PDB file of C-alpha atoms in Angstrom:
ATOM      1  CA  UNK A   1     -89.158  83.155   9.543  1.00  0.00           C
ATOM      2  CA  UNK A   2     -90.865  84.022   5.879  1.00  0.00           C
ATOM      3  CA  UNK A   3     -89.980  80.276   4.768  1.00  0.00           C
ATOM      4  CA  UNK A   4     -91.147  78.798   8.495  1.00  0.00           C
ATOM      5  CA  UNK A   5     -94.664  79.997   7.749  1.00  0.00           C
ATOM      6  CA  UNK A   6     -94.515  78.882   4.339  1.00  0.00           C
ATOM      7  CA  UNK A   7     -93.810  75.518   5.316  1.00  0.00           C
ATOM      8  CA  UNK A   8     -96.153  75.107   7.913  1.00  0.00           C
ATOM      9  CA  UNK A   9     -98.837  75.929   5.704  1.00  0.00           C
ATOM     10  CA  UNK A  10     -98.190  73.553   3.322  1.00  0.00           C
ATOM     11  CA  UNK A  11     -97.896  71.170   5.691  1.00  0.00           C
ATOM     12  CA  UNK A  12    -101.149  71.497   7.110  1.00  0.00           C
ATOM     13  CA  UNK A  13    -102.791  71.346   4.176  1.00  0.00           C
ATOM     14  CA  UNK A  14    -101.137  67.926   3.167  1.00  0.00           C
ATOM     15  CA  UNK A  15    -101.854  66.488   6.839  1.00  0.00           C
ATOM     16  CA  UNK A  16    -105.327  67.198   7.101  1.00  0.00           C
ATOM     17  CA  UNK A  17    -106.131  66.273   3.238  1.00  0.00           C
ATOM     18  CA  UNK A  18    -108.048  70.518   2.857  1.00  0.00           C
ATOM     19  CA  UNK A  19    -110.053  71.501  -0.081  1.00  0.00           C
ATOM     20  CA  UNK A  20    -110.041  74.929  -0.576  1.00  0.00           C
ATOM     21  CA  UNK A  21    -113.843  76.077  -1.168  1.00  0.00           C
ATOM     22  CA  UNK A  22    -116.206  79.048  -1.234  1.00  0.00           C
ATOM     23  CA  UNK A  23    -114.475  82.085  -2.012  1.00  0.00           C
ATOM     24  CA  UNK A  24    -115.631  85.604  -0.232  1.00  0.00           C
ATOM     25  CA  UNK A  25    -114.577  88.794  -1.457  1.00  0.00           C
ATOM     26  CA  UNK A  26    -113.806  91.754   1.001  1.00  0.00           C
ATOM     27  CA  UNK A  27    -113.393  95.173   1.378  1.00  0.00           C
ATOM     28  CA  UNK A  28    -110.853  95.470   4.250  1.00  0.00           C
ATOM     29  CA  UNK A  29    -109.837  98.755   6.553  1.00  0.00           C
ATOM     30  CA  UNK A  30    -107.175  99.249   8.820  1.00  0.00           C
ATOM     31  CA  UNK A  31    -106.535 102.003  11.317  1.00  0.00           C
ATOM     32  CA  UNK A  32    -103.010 101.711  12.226  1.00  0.00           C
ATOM     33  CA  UNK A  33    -101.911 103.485  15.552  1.00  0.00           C
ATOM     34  CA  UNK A  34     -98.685 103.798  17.008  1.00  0.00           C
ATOM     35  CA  UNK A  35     -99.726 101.543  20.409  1.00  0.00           C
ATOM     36  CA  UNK A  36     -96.422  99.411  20.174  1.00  0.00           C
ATOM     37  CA  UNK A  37     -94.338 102.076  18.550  1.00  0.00           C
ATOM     38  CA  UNK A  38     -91.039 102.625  19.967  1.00  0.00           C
ATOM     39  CA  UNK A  39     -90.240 106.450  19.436  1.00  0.00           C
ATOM     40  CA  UNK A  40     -86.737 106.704  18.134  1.00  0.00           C
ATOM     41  CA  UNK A  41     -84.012 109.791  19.392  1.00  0.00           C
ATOM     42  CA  UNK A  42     -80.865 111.162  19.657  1.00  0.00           C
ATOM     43  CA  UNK A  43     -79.747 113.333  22.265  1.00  0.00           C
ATOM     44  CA  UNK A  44     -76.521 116.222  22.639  1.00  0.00           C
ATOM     45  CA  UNK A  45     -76.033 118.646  24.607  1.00  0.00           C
ATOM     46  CA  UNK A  46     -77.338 121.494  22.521  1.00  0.00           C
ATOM     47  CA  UNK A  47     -80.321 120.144  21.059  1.00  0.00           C
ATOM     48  CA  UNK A  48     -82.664 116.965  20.733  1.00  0.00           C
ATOM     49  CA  UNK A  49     -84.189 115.089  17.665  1.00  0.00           C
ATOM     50  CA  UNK A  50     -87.108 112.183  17.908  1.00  0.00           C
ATOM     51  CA  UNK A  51     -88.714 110.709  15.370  1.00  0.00           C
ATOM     52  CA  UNK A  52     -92.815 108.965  16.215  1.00  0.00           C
ATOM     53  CA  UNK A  53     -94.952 107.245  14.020  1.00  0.00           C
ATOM     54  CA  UNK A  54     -99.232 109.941  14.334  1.00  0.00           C
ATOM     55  CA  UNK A  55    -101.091 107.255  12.903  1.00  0.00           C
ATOM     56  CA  UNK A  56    -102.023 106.251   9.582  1.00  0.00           C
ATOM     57  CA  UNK A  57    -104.106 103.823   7.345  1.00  0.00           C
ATOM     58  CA  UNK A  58    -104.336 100.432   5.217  1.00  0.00           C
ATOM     59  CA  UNK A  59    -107.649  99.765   2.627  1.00  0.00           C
ATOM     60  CA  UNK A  60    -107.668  97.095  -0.218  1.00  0.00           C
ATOM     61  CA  UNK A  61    -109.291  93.907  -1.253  1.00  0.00           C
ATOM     62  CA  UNK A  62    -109.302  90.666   0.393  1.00  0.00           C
ATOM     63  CA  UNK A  63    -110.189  86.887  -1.136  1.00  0.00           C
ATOM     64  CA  UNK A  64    -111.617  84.862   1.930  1.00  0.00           C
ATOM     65  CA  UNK A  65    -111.079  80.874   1.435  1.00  0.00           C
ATOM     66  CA  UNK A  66    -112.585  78.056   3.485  1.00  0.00           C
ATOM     67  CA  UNK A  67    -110.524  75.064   3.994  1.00  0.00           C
ATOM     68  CA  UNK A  68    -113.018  71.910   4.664  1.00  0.00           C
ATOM     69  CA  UNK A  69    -111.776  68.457   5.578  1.00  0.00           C
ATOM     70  CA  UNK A  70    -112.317  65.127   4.938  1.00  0.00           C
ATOM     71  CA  UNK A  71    -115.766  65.490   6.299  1.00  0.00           C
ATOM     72  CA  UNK A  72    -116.814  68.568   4.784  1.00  0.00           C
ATOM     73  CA  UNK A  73    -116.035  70.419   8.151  1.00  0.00           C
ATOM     74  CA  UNK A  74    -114.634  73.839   7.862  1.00  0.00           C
ATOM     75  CA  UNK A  75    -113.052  75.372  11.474  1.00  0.00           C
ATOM     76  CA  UNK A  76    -110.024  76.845   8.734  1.00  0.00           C
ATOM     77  CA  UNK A  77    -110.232  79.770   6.753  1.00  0.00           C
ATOM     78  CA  UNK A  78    -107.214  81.124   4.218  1.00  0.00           C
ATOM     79  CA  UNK A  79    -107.286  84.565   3.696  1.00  0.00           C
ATOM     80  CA  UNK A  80    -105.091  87.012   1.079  1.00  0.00           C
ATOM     81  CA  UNK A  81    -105.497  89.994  -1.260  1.00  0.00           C
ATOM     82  CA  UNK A  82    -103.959  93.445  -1.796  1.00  0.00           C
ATOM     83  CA  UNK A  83    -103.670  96.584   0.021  1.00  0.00           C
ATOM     84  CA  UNK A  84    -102.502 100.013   0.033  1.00  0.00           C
ATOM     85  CA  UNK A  85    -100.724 101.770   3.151  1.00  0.00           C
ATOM     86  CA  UNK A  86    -100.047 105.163   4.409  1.00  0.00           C
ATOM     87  CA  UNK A  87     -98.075 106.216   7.051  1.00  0.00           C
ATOM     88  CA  UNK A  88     -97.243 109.297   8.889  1.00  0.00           C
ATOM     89  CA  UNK A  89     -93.918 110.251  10.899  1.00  0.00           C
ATOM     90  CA  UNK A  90     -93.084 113.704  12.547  1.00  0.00           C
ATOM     91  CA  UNK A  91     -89.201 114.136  13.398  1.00  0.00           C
ATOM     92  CA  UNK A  92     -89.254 117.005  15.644  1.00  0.00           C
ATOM     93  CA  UNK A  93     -86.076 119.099  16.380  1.00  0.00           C
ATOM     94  CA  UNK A  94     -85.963 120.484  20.059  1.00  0.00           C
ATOM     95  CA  UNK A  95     -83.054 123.148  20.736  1.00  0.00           C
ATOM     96  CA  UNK A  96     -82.174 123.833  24.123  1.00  0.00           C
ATOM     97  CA  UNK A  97     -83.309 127.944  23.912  1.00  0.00           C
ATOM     98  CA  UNK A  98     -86.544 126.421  23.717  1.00  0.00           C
ATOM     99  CA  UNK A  99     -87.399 125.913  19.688  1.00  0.00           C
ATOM    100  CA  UNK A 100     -88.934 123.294  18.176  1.00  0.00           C
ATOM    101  CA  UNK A 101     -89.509 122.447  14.525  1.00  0.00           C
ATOM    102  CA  UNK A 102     -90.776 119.367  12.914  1.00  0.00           C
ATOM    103  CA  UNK A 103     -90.733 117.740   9.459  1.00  0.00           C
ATOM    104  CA  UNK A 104     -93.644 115.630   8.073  1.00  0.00           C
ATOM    105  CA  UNK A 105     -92.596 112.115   6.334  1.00  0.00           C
ATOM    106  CA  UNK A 106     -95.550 110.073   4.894  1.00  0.00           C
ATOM    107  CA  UNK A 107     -94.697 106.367   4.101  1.00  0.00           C
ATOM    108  CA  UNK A 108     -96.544 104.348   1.640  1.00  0.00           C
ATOM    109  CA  UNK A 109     -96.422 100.735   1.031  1.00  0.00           C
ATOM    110  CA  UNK A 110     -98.185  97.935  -1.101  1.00  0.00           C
ATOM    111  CA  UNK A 111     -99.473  94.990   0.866  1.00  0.00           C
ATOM    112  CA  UNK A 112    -100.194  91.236  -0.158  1.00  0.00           C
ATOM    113  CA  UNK A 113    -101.021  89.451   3.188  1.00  0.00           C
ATOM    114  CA  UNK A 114    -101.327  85.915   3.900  1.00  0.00           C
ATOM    115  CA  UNK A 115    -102.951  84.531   7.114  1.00  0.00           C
ATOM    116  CA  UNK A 116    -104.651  81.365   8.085  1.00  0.00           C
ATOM    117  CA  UNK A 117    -107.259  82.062  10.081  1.00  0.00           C
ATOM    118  CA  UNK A 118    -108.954  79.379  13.004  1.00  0.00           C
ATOM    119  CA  UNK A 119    -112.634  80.032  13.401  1.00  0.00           C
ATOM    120  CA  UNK A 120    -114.705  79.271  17.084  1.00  0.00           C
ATOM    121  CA  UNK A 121    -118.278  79.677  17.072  1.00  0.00           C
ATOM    122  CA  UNK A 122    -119.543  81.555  19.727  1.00  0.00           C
ATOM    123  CA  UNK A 123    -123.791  82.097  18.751  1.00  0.00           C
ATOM    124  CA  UNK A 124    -125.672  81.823  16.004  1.00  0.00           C
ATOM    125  CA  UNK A 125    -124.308  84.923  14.352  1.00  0.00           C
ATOM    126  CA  UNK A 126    -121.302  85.600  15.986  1.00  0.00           C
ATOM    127  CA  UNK A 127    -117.909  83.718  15.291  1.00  0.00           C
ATOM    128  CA  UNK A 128    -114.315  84.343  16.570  1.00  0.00           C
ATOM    129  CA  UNK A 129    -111.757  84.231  14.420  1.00  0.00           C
ATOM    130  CA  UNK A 130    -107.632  84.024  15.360  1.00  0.00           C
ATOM    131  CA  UNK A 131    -105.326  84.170  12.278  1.00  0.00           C
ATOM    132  CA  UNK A 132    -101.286  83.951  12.068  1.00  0.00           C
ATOM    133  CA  UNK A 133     -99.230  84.739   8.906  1.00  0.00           C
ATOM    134  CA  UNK A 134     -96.906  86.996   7.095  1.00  0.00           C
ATOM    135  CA  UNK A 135     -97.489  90.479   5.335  1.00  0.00           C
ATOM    136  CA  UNK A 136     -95.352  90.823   2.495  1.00  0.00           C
ATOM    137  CA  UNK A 137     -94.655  94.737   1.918  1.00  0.00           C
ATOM    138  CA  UNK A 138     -93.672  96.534  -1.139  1.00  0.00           C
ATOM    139  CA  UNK A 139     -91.342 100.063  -0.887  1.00  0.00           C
ATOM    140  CA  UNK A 140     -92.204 101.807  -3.900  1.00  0.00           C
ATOM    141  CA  UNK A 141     -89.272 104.922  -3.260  1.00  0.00           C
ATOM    142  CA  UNK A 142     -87.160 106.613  -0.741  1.00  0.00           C
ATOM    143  CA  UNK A 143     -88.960 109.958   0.847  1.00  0.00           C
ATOM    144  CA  UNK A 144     -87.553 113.738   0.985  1.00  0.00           C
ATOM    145  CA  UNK A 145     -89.518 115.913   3.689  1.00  0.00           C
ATOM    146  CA  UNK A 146     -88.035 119.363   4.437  1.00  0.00           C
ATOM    147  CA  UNK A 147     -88.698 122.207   6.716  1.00  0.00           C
ATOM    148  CA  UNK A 148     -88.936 125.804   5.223  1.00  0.00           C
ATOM    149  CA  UNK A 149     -90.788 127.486   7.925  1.00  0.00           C
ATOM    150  CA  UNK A 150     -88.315 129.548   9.213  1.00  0.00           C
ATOM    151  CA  UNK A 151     -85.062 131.779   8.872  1.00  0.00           C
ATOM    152  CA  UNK A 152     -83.146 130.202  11.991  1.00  0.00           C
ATOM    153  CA  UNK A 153     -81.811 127.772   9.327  1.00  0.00           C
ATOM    154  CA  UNK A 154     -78.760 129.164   7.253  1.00  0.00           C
ATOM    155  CA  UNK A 155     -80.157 128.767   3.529  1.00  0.00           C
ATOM    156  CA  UNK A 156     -83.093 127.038   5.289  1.00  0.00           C
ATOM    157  CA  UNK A 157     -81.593 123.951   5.833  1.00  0.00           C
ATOM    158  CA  UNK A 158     -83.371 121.109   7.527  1.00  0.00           C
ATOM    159  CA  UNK A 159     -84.226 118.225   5.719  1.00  0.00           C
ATOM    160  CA  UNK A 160     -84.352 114.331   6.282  1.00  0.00           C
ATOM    161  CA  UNK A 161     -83.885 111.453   3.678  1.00  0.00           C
ATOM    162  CA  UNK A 162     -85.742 108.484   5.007  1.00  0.00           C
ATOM    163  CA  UNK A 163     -84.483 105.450   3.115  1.00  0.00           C
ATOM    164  CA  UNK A 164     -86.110 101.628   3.123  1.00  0.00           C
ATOM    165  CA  UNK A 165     -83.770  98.672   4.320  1.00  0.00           C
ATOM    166  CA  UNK A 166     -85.727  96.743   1.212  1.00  0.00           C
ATOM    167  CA  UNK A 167     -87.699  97.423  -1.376  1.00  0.00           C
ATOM    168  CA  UNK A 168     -89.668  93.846  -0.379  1.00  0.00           C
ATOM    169  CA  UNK A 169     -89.911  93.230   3.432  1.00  0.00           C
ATOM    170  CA  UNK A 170     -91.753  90.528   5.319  1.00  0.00           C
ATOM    171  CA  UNK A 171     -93.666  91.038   8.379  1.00  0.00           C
ATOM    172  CA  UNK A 172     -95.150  88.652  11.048  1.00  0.00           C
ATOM    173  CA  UNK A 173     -98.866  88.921  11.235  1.00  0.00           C
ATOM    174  CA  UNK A 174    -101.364  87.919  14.033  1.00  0.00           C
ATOM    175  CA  UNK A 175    -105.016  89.577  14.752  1.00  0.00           C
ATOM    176  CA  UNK A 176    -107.899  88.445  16.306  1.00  0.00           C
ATOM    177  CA  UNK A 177    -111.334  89.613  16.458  1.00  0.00           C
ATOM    178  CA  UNK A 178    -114.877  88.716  15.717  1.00  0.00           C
ATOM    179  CA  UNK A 179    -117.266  87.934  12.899  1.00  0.00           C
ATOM    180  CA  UNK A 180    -120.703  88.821  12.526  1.00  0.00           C
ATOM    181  CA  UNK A 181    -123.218  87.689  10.057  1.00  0.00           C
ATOM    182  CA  UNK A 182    -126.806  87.698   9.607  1.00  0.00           C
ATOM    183  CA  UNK A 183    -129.117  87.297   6.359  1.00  0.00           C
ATOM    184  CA  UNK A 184    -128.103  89.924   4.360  1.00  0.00           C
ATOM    185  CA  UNK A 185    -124.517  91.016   5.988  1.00  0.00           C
ATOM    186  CA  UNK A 186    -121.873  90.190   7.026  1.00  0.00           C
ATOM    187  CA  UNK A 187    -119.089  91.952   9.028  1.00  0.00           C
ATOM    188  CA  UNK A 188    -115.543  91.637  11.142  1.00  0.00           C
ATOM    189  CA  UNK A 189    -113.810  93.996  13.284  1.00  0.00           C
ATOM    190  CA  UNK A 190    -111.099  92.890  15.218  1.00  0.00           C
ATOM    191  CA  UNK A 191    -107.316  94.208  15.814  1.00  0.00           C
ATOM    192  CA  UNK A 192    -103.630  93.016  14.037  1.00  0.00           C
ATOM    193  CA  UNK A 193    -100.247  93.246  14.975  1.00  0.00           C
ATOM    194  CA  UNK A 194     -97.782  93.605  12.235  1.00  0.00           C
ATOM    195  CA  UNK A 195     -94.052  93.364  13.476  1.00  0.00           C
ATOM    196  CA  UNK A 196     -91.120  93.628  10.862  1.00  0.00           C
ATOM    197  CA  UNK A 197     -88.441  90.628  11.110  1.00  0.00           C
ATOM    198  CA  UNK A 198     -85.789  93.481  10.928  1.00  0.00           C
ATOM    199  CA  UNK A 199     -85.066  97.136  10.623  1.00  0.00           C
ATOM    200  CA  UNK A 200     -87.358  98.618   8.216  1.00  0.00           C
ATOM    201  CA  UNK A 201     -86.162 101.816   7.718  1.00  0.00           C
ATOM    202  CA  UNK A 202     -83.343 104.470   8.226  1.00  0.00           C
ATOM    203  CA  UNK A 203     -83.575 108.227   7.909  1.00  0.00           C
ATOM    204  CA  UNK A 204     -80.493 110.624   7.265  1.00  0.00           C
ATOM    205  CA  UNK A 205     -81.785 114.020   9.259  1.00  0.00           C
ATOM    206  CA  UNK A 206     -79.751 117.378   8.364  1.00  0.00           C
ATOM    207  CA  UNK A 207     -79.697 120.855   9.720  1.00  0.00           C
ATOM    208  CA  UNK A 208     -77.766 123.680   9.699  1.00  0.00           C
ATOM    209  CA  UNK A 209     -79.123 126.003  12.422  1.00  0.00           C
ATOM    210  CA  UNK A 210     -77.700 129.602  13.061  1.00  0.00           C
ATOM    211  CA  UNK A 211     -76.539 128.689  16.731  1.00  0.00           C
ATOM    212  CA  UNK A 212     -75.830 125.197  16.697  1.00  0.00           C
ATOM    213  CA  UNK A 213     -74.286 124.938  13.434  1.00  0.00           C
ATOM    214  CA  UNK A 214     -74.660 122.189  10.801  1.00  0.00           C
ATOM    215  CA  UNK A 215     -75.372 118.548  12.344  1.00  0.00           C
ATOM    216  CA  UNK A 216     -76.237 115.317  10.821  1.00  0.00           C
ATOM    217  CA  UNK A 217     -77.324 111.921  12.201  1.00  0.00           C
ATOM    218  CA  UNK A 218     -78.520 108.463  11.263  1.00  0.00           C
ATOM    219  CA  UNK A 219     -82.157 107.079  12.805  1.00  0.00           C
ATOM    220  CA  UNK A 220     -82.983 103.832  12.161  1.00  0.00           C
ATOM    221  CA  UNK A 221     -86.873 103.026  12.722  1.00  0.00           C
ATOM    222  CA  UNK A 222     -88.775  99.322  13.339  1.00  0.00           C
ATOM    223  CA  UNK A 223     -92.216  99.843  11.967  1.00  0.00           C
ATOM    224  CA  UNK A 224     -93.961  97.767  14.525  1.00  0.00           C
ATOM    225  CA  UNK A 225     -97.725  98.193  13.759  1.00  0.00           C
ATOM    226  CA  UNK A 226    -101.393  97.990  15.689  1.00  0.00           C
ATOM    227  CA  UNK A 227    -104.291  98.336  13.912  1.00  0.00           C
ATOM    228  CA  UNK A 228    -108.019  98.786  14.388  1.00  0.00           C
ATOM    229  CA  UNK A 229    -108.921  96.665  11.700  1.00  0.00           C
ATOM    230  CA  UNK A 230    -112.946  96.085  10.027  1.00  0.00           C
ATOM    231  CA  UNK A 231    -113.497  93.900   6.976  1.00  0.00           C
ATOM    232  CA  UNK A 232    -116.850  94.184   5.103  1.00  0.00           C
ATOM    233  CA  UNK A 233    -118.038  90.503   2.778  1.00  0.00           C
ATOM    234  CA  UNK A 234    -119.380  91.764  -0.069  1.00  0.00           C
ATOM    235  CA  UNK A 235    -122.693  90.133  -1.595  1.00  0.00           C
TER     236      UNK A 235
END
């Protein structure tokens, strides 16, 4: 799907003869929330585990490109850059005599994103702005998270090992939102989807609990994402 995109990006670009011009810098935040999440369990008979994405966040820089045709028109912008992503997970154990424990996983990612964006004015100072492209996501390690809380545990065992499908994964990207600028500012807020092409993740989960004995199981986890996302231009 990676390649598609490529392709149909470069051939846009040699169809409609674009000059790439005026380059914007930007600082960009996301707010990424769990929306279109699917929560991930297992069930037996003596206890359940589920594993849901709280929330998290996504900050970096972005380089803003116009594309202008032939006649010096520009309804096409380019955008890219790099960004830094945090994410947090709770797998929570629930035993049928009424316990529950969790276990806090944080993943973190580095982002290069590549969208092209269509542009529709809609006043003087307002513009709306629909992009499509690909997020390409780097996995810097796999992730440890353990839960020490309490002596139910024999030796206090209850730990996951969360794991990345690939260190480089590609994502699908689409958002859409609204630009504002005026004399001295200039501003976007909008929202973005970001859906994986394939599993993202897997996480090994182990416990060895006083009355239901030692148990281990394999999650696997899509990291569809929906963000709240605001971009400021800078001068």
């Amino acid at each position: 799907m990676f390649k598609k995109i490529l392709i149909a990006f470069l051939l846009f670009f040699i169809s409609n003869k674009t000059k790439c011009q005026n380059n914007k810098f930007l600082l960009q935040f996301k707010y990424l929330s769990n929306i279109i999440f699917k929560e991930n369990q297992y069930n037996s008979n003596t206890y359940e585990i589920k594993k849901n994405m709280t929330g998290g966040f996504d900050f970096g820089m972005i380089i803003n490109t116009e594309l202008n045709n032939e006649n010096k028109k520009s309804f096409f912008e380019l955008e890219t850059g790099i960004t830094y992503s945090k994410v947090k997970y709770i797998t929570s154990l629930h035993v049928n005599t009424n316990e529950k424990y969790n276990v806090e996983t944080n993943f973190r990612t580095y982002n290069i994103p590549l969208q092209l964006i269509v542009k529709v004015k809609l006043k003087n100072k307002l513009t709306a702005k629909m992009g499509i492209g690909n997020t390409l996501s780097i996995c810097p390690s796999d992730i440890y998270s353990e839960y020490v809380e309490n002596s139910n545990f024999i030796n206090n065992d209850f730990y996951e090992i969360s794991y990345y499908t690939n260190r480089i994964q590609n994502n699908l990207t689409s958002s859409l939102g609204v630009n504002y600028k005026n004399e001295k500012h200039e501003l976007y807020c909008g929202i973005k989807i970001i859906r994986p092409y394939k599993k993202t993740e897997f996480s090994t989960i182990y416990f060895n609990h006083i009355t239901i004995g030692e148990q281990q199981i394999i999650l696997d986890l899509y990291k569809n994402l929906f963000a709240f996302e605001i971009k400021y231009y800078l001068p």
